[in-house]
Protein backbone atom coordinates (compact mmCIF):
# COMPACT_ATOMS: atom_id res chain seq x y z
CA UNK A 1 40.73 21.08 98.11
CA UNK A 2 39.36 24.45 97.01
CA UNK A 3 39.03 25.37 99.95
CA UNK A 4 42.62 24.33 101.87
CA UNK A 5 45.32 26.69 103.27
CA UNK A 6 48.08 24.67 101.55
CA UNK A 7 48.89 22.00 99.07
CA UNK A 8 49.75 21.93 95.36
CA UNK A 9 47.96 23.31 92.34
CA UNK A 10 48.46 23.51 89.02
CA UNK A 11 52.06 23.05 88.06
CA UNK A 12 52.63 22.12 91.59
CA UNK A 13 54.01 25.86 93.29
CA UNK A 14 52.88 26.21 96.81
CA UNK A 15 50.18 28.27 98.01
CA UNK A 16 50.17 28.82 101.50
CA UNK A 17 47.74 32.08 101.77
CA UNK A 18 45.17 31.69 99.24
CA UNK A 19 44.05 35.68 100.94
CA UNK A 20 47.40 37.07 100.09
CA UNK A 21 46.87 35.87 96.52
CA UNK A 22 43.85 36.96 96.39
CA UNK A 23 44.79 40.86 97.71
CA UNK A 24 46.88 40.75 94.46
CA UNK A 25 44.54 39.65 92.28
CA UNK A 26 42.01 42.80 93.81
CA UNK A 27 45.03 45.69 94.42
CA UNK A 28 45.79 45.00 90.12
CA UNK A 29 41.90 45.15 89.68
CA UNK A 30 41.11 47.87 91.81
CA UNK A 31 43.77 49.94 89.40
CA UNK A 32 42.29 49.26 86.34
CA UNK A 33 38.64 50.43 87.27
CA UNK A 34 40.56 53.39 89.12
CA UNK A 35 41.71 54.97 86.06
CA UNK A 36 38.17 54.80 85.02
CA UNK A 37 37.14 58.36 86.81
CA UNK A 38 40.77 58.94 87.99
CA UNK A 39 41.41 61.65 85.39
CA UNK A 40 38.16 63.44 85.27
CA UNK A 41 38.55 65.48 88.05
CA UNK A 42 42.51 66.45 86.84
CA UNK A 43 41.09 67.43 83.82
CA UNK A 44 41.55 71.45 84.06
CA UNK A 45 44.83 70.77 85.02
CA UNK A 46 45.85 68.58 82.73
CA UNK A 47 44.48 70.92 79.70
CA UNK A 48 46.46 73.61 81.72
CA UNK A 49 49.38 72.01 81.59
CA UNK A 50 49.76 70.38 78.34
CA UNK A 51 47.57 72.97 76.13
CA UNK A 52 45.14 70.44 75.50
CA UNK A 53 42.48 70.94 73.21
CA UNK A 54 38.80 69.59 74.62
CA UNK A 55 39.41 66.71 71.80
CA UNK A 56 42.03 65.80 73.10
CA UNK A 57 41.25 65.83 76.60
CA UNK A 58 38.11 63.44 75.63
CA UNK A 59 40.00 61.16 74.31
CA UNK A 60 42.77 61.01 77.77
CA UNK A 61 39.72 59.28 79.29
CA UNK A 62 38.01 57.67 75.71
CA UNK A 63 40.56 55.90 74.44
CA UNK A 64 41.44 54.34 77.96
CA UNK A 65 38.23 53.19 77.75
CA UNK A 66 38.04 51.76 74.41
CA UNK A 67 41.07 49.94 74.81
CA UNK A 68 39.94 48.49 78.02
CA UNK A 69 36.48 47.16 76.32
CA UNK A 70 37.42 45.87 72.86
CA UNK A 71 40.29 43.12 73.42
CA UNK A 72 38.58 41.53 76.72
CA UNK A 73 37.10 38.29 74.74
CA UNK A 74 40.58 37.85 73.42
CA UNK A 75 42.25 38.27 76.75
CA UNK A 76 39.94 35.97 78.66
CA UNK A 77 40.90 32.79 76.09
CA UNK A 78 44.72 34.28 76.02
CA UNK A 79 44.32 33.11 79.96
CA UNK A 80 42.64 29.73 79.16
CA UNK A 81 45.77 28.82 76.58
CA UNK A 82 48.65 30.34 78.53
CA UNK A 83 47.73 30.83 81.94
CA UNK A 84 45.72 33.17 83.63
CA UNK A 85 48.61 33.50 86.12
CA UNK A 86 51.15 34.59 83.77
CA UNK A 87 48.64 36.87 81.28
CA UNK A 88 47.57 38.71 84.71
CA UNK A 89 51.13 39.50 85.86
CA UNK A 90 52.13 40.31 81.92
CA UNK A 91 49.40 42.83 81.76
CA UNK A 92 49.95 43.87 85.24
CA UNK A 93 53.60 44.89 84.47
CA UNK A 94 52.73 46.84 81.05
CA UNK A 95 49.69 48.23 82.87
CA UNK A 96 52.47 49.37 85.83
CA UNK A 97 55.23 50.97 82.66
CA UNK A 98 52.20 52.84 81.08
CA UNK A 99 51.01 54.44 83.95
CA UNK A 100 54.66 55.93 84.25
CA UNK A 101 54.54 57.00 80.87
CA UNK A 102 51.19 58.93 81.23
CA UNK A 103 53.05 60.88 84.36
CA UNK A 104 55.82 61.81 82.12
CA UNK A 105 53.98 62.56 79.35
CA UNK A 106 54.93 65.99 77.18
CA UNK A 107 52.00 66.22 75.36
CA UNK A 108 48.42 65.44 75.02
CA UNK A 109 49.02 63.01 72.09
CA UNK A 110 51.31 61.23 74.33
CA UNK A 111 49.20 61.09 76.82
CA UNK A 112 46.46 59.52 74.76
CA UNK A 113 48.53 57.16 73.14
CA UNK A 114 50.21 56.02 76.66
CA UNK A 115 46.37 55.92 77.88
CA UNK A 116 45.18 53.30 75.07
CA UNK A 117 48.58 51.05 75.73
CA UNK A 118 47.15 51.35 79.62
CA UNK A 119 44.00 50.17 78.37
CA UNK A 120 45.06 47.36 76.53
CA UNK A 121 47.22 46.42 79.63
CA UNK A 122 43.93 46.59 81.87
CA UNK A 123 41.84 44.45 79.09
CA UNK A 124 44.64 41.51 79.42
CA UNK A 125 44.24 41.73 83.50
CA UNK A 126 40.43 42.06 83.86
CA UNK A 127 39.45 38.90 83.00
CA UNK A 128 41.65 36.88 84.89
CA UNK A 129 40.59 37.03 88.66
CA UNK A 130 37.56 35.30 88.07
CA UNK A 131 39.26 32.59 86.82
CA UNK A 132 42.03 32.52 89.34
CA UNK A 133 39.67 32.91 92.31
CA UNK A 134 37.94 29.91 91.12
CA UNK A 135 40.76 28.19 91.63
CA UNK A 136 42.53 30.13 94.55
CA UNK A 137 38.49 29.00 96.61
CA UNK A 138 37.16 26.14 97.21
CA UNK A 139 32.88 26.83 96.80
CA UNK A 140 32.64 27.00 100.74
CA UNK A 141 34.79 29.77 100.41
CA UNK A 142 34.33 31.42 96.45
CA UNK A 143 31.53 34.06 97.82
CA UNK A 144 33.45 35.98 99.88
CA UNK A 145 36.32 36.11 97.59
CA UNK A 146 33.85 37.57 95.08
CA UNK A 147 32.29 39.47 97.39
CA UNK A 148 35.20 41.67 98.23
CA UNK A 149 36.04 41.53 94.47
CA UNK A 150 32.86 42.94 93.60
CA UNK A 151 33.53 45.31 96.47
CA UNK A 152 37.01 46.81 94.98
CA UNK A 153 35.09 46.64 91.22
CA UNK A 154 32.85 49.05 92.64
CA UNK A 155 35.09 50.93 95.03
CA UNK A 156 37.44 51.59 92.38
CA UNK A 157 35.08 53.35 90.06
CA UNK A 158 33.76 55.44 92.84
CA UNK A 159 36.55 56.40 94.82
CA UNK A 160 38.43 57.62 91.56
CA UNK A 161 37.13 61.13 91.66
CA UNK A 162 37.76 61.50 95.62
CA UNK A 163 41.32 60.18 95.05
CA UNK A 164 42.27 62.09 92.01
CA UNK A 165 40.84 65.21 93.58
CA UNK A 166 43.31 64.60 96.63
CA UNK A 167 46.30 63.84 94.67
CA UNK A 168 45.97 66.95 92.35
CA UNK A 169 45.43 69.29 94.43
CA UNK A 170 48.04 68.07 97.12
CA UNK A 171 50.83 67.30 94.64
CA UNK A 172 49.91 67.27 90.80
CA UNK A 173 47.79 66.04 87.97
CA UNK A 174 50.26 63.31 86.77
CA UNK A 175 50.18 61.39 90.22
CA UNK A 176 46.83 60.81 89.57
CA UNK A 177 49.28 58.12 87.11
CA UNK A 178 52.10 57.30 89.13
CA UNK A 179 50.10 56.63 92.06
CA UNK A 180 49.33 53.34 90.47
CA UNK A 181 53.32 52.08 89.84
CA UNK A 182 54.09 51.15 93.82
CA UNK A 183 50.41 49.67 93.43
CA UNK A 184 51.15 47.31 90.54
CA UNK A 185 54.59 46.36 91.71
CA UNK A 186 53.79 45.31 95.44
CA UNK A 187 51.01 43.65 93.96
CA UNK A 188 52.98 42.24 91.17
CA UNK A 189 55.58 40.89 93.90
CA UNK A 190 52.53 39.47 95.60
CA UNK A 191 50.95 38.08 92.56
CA UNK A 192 54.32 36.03 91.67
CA UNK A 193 54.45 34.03 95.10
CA UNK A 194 50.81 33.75 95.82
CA UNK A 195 48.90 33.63 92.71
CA UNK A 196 48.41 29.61 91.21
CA UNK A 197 49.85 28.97 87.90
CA UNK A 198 49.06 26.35 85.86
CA UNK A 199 50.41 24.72 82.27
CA UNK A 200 47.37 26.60 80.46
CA UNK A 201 45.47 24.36 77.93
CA UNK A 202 46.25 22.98 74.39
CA UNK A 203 43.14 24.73 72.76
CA UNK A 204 44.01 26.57 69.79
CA UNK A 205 43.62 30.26 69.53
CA UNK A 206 40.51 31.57 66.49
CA UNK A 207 42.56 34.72 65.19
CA UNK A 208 39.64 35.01 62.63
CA UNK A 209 37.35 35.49 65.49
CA UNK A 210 39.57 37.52 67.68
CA UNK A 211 39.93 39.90 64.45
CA UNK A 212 35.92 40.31 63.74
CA UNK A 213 35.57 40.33 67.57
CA UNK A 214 37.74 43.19 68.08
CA UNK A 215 37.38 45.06 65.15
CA UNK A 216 33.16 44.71 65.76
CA UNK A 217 33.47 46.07 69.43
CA UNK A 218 36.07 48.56 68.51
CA UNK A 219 34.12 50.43 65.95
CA UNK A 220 31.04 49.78 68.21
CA UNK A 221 32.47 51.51 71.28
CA UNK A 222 33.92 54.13 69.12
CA UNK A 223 31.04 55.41 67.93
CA UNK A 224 29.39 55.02 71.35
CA UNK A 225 32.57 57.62 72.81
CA UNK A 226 32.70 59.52 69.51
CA UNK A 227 28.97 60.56 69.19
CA UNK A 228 29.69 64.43 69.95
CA UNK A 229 32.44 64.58 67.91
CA UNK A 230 31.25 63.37 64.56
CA UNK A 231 28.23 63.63 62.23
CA UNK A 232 25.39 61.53 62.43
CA UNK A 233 25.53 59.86 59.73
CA UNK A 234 29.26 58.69 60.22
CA UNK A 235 27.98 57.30 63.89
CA UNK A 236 25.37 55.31 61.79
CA UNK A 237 27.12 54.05 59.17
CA UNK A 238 29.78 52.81 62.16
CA UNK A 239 26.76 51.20 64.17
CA UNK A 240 25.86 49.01 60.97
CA UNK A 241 29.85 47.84 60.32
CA UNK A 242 29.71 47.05 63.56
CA UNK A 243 26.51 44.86 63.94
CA UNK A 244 27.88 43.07 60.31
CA UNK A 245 31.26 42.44 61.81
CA UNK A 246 29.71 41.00 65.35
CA UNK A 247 27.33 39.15 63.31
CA UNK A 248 30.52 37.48 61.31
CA UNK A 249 31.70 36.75 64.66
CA UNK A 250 28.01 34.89 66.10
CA UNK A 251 28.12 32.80 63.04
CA UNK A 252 31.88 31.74 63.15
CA UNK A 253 31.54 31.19 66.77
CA UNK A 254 28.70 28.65 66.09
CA UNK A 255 30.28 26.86 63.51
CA UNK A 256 33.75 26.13 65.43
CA UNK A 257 32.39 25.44 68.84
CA UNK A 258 34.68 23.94 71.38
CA UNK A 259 37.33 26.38 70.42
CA UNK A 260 35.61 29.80 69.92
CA UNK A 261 36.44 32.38 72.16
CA UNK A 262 32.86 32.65 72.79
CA UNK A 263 32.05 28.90 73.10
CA UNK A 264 28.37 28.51 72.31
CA UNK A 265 27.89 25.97 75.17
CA UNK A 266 28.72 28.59 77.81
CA UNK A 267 25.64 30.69 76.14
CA UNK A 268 23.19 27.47 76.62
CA UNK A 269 23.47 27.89 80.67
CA UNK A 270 20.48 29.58 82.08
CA UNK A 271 22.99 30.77 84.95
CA UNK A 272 25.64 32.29 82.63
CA UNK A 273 22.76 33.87 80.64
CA UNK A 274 20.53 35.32 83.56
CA UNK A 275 24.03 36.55 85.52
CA UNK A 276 25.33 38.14 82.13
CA UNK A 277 22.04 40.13 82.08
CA UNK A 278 22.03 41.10 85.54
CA UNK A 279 25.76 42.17 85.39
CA UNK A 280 25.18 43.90 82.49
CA UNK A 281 22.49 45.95 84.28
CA UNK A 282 24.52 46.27 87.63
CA UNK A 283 27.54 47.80 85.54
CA UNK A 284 25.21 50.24 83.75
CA UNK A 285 23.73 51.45 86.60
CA UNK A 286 26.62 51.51 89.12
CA UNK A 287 28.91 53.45 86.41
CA UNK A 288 26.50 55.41 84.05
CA UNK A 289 25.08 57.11 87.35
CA UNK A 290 28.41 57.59 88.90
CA UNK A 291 28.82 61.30 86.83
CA UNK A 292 25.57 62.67 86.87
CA UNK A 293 25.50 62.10 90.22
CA UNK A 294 28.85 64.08 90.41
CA UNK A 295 27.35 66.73 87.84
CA UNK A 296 23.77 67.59 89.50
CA UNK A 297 25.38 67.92 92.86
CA UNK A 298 28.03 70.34 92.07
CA UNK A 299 26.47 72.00 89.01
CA UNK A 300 22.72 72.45 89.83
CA UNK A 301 23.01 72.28 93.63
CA UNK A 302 26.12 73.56 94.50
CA UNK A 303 28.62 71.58 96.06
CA UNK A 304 32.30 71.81 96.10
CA UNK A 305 34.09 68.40 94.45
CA UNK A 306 35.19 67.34 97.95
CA UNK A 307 31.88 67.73 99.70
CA UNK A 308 30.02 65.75 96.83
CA UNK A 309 32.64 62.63 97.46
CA UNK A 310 31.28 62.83 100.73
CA UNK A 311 27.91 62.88 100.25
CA UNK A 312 28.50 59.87 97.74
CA UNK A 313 31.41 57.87 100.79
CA UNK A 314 28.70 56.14 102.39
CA UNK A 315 28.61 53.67 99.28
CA UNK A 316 31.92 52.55 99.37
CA UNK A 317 32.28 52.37 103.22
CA UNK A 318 29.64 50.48 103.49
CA UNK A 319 30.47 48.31 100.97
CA UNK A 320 33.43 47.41 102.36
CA UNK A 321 32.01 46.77 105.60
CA UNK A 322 29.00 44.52 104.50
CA UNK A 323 31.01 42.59 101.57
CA UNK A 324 32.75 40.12 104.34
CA UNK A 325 29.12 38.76 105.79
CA UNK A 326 27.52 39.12 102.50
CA UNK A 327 29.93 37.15 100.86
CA UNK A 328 29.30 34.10 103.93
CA UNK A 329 25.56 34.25 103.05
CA UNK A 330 26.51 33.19 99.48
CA UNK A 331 29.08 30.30 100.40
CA UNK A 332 25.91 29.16 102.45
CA UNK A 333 22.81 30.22 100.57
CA UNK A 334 23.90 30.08 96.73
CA UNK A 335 23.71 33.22 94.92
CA UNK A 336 19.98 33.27 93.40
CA UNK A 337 18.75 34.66 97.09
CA UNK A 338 21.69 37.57 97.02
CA UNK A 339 21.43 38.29 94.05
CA UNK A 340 17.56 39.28 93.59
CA UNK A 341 17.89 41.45 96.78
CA UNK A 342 21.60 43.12 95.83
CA UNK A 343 19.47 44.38 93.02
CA UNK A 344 16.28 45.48 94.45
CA UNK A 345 18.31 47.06 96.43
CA UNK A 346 20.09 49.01 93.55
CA UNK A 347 16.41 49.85 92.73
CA UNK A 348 15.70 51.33 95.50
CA UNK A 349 19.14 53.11 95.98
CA UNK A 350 18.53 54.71 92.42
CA UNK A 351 14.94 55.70 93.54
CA UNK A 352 16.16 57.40 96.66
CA UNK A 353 18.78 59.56 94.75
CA UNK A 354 15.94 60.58 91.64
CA UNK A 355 13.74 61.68 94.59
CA UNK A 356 16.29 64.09 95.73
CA UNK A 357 16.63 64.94 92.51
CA UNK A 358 13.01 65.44 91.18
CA UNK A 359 11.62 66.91 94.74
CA UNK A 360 14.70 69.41 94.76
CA UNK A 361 15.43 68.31 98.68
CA UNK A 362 18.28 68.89 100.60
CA UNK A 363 21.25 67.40 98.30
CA UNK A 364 22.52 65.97 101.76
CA UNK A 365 19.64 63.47 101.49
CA UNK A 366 21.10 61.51 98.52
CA UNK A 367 23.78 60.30 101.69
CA UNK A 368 20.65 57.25 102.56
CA UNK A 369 20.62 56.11 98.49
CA UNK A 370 24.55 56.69 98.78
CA UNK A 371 24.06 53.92 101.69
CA UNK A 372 21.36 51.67 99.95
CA UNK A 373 23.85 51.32 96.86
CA UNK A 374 26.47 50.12 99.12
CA UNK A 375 24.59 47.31 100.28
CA UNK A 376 22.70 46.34 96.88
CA UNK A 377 27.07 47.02 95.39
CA UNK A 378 28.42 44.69 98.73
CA UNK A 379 25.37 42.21 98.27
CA UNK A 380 25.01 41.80 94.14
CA UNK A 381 28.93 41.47 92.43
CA UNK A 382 29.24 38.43 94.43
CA UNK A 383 26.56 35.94 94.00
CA UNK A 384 26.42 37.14 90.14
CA UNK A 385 29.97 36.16 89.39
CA UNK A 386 29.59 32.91 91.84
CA UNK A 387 26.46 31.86 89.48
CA UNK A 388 28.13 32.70 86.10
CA UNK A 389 31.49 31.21 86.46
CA UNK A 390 30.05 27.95 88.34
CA UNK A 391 28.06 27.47 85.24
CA UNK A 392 30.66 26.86 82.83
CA UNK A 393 33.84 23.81 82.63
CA UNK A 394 37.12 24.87 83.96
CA UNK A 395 38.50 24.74 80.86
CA UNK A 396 36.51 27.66 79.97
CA UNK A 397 36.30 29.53 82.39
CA UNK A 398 38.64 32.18 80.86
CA UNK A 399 36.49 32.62 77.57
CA UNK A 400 33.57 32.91 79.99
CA UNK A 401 35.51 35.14 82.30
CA UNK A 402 36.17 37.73 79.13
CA UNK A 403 32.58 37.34 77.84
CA UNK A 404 31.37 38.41 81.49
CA UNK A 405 34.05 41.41 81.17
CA UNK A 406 33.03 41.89 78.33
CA UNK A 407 28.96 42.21 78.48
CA UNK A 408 29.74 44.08 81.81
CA UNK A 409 31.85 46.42 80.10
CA UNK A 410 30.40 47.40 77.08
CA UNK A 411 27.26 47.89 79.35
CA UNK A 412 28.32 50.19 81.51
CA UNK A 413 29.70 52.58 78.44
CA UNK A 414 26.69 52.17 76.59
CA UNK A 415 25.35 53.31 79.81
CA UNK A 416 27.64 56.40 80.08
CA UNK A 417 27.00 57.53 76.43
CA UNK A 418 23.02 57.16 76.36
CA UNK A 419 23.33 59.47 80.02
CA UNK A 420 25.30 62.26 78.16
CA UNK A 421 23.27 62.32 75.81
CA UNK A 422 20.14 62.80 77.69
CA UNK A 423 21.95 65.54 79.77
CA UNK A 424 23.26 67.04 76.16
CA UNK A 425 19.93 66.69 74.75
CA UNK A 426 17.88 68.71 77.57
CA UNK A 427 20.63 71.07 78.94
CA UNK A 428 18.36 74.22 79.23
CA UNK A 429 16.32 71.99 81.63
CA UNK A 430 18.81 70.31 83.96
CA UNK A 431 16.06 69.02 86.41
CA UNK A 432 14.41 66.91 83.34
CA UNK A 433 17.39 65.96 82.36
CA UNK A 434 18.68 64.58 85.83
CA UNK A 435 15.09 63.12 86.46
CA UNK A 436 15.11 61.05 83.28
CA UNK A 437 18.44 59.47 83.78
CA UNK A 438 17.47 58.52 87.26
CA UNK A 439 14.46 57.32 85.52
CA UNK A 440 15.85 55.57 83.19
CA UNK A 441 18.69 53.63 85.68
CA UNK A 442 16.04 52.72 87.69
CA UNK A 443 14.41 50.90 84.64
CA UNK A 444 17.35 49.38 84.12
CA UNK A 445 17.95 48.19 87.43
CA UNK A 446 14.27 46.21 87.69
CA UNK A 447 15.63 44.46 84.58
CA UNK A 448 18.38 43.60 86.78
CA UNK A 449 15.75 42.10 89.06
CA UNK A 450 14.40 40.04 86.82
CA UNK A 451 16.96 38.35 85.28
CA UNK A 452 18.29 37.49 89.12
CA UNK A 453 14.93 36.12 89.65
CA UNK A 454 16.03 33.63 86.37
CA UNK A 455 19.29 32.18 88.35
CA UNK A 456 19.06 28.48 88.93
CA UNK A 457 18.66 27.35 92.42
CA UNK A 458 22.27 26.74 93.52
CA UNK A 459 23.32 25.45 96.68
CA UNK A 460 26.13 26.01 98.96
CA UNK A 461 28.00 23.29 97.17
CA UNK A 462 27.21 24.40 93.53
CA UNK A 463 24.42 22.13 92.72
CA UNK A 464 21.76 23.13 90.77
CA UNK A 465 18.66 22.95 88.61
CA UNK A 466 20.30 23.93 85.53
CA UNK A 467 22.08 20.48 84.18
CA UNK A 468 24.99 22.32 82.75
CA UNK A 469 25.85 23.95 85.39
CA UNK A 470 25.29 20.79 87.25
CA UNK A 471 27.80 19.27 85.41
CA UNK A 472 30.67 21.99 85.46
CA UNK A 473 30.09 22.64 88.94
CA UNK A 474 31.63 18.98 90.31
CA UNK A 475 35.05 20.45 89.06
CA UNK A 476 37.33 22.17 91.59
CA UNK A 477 38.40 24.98 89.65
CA UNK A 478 41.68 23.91 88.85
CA UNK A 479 42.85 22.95 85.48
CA UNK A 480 43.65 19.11 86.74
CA UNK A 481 39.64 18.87 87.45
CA UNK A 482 39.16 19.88 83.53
């Protein structure tokens, strides 16, 4: 069923190339972690251009970012209750509008303000493919659909400073924004005849919780991008509103149950748990090393911007290349297997670019850990997502989709703000500095280890030791099966 070329789902539209879906469902994703590192390398010219102030050029980047992490809880349940069909193309269109509105911006204020509606856009897509792949694949099929979406979730990130380097200097900064309009709308065309819609579900949506949710993670990720800008005490004072406000949310969430947006039963699956980690420590790693990497090879050894993306291609390449058969090894081995050596692999990736790093080598030998990461990136997004979303019911899959976003997310800036800190903290000794976040990554990543080591056995077929995943597992995906 899952699994077929044809038939009916949901309300009973056609889908006839479950792939061609599935290409929309990656080109809008692939977008939204784009814009990530898009801008970074524009950056001069975009303070050039509009008279930006460095404020306000953090914030071109920041508040993309913290729009894109705070609402994804709410945007995951949005998609169980109306249809993770029609929330991705509705986010995919405003995503598509605001990216014309950044290229046309006047002024840096505009810019920033058409940046957070881009993030908000982004936050109502992300958490949808998960859910829709689920019920685009059948589980003979599911890893390498998630394969190649963990694939583009990496690729996106990485290729953004390559891409926005190209587009600046061949046309100008503010097609590092349009470039993303014929994107959206051939994918949007796409997404309208391939992707599976359904009637959504009847559950009710918790304002109170979306309110404490959003305003907790807002102020949290905030202070996380805002560090530099404001005093201490201000940063401290905004970690404790936030841990009272996310604590609100914990204990509303376990007194309403069925109908939170972070359902307490999806928390009780060892699988959901144990992927969440290891996500969360695959995002850190795979993002919060992404611009150091960029910053020791051009600052402290030397390299031009365009000869760093090379030495860092390999990853993505070979991503690409090995996401297909690693993706067939899940649909026939379960994910625990993958997933323990997509992230020793990361480990050792990590440990091959510190060593270049702390031995002061050739920077040219960071191209083998470039290669290592694109394994451990084609080999671990896969089996991770496989594992979490086959351990929760279909009907909610979309909360569990956003918390997964979510976790992975607010991970991966964490990441990003600890790193520039350690770099602002020991900038008269960049080797140090550089050696400790390698250090530190790495530490990260054997946590990543370890909590792949806690999947359930799963097989092919989605059965496994963990009873509730057991139990959601027997449903196809679609929202019929709920």
């Amino acid at each position: 069923m899952g699994g077929a070329g044809g038939g009916l789902r949901g309300t009973g539209e056609p889908v006839t190339n479950r792939w061609a879906g599935l290409a929309a469902l990656l080109a809008g994703f692939f977008v939204i972690l784009l814009d990530t590192t898009i801008v970074a390398v524009a950056s001069p010219r975009i303070q050039e251009d509009l008279q930006a102030s460095v404020s306000g050029l953090f914030w071109v980047t920041a508040g993309y970012l913290l729009a894109f992490s705070v609402p994804l809880l709410v945007a995951g349940r949005l998609g169980d209750r109306y249809d993770p069909k029609r929330v991705f193309l509705v986010g995919m269109t405003g995503f598509a509008v605001a990216s014309a509105l950044c290229g046309l911006a006047p002024s840096v204020g505009w810019l920033v303000l058409f940046r957070v509606v881009q993030g908000l856009a982004a936050a109502a897509m992300a958490p949808q493919p998960l859910t829709l792949i689920r019920r685009l694949f059948g589980a003979d099929e599911r890893g390498r659909a998630l394969g190649l979406w963990g694939t583009v979730a990496s690729a996106g990130a990485l290729l953004g400073p390559l891409l926005g380097g190209l587009l600046t200097a061949a046309l100008d900064w503010r097609w590092v924004f349009l470039v993303n309009v014929p994107l959206c709308c051939a994918a949007l065309l796409m997404g309208l005849r391939w992707i599976p819609g359904s009637r959504g579900h009847t559950t009710s949506l918790d304002l109170p919780g979306a309110l404490l949710s959003t305003a907790g993670l807002g102020v949290l990720v905030w202070a996380l991008l805002a560090w530099r800008d404001v005093p201490v005490s201000v940063i401290v004072a905004a970690c404790v509103l936030a841990a009272l406000l996310l604590a609100g949310f914990v204990v509303r969430e376990r007194r309403i149950g069925p109908v939170a947006l972070a359902p307490p039963t999806v928390f009780r699956s060892a699988g959901f748990r144990a992927a969440s980690v290891a996500v969360a420590s695959l995002g850190t790693a795979v993002i919060a090393m992404a611009l150091p990497t960029m910053l020791y090879l051009q600052d402290v050894r030397g390299l031009g911007p365009l000869e760093a993306a090379l030495v860092m291609t390999p990853d993505a390449v070979i991503a690409a290349l090995v996401s297909p058969t690693a993706g067939r090894w899940v649909d026939r081995a379960g994910p625990r297997r993958p997933a323990i050596l997509g992230m020793a692999l990361l480990t050792a990736s990590l440990l091959l670019i510190g060593l270049v790093v702390v031995l002061g080598v050739n920077p040219w030998w960071t191209v083998p850990g470039a290669a290592v990461l694109g394994i451990a990136n084609a080999v671990a997004w896969s089996p991770l997502s496989v594992a979490a979303m086959a351990s929760v019911d279909a009907a909610a899959a979309g909360a569990a989709s956003g918390m997964f976003n979510t976790i992975r997310q607010v991970a991966a800036v964490t990441g990003v703000a600890v790193t520039g800190a350690i770099l602002a903290g020991w900038r008269a000794s960049p080797t140090v500095s550089f050696s400790v976040v390698f250090a530190l990554m790495t530490l990260i990543a054997i946590a990543g280890v370890a909590a792949a080591i806690r999947l359930p056995r799963m097989s092919a077929e989605g059965d496994s030791d963990d009873t509730e995943t057991a139990r959601s597992v027997r449903h196809d995906g679609s929202p019929d099966a709920a």
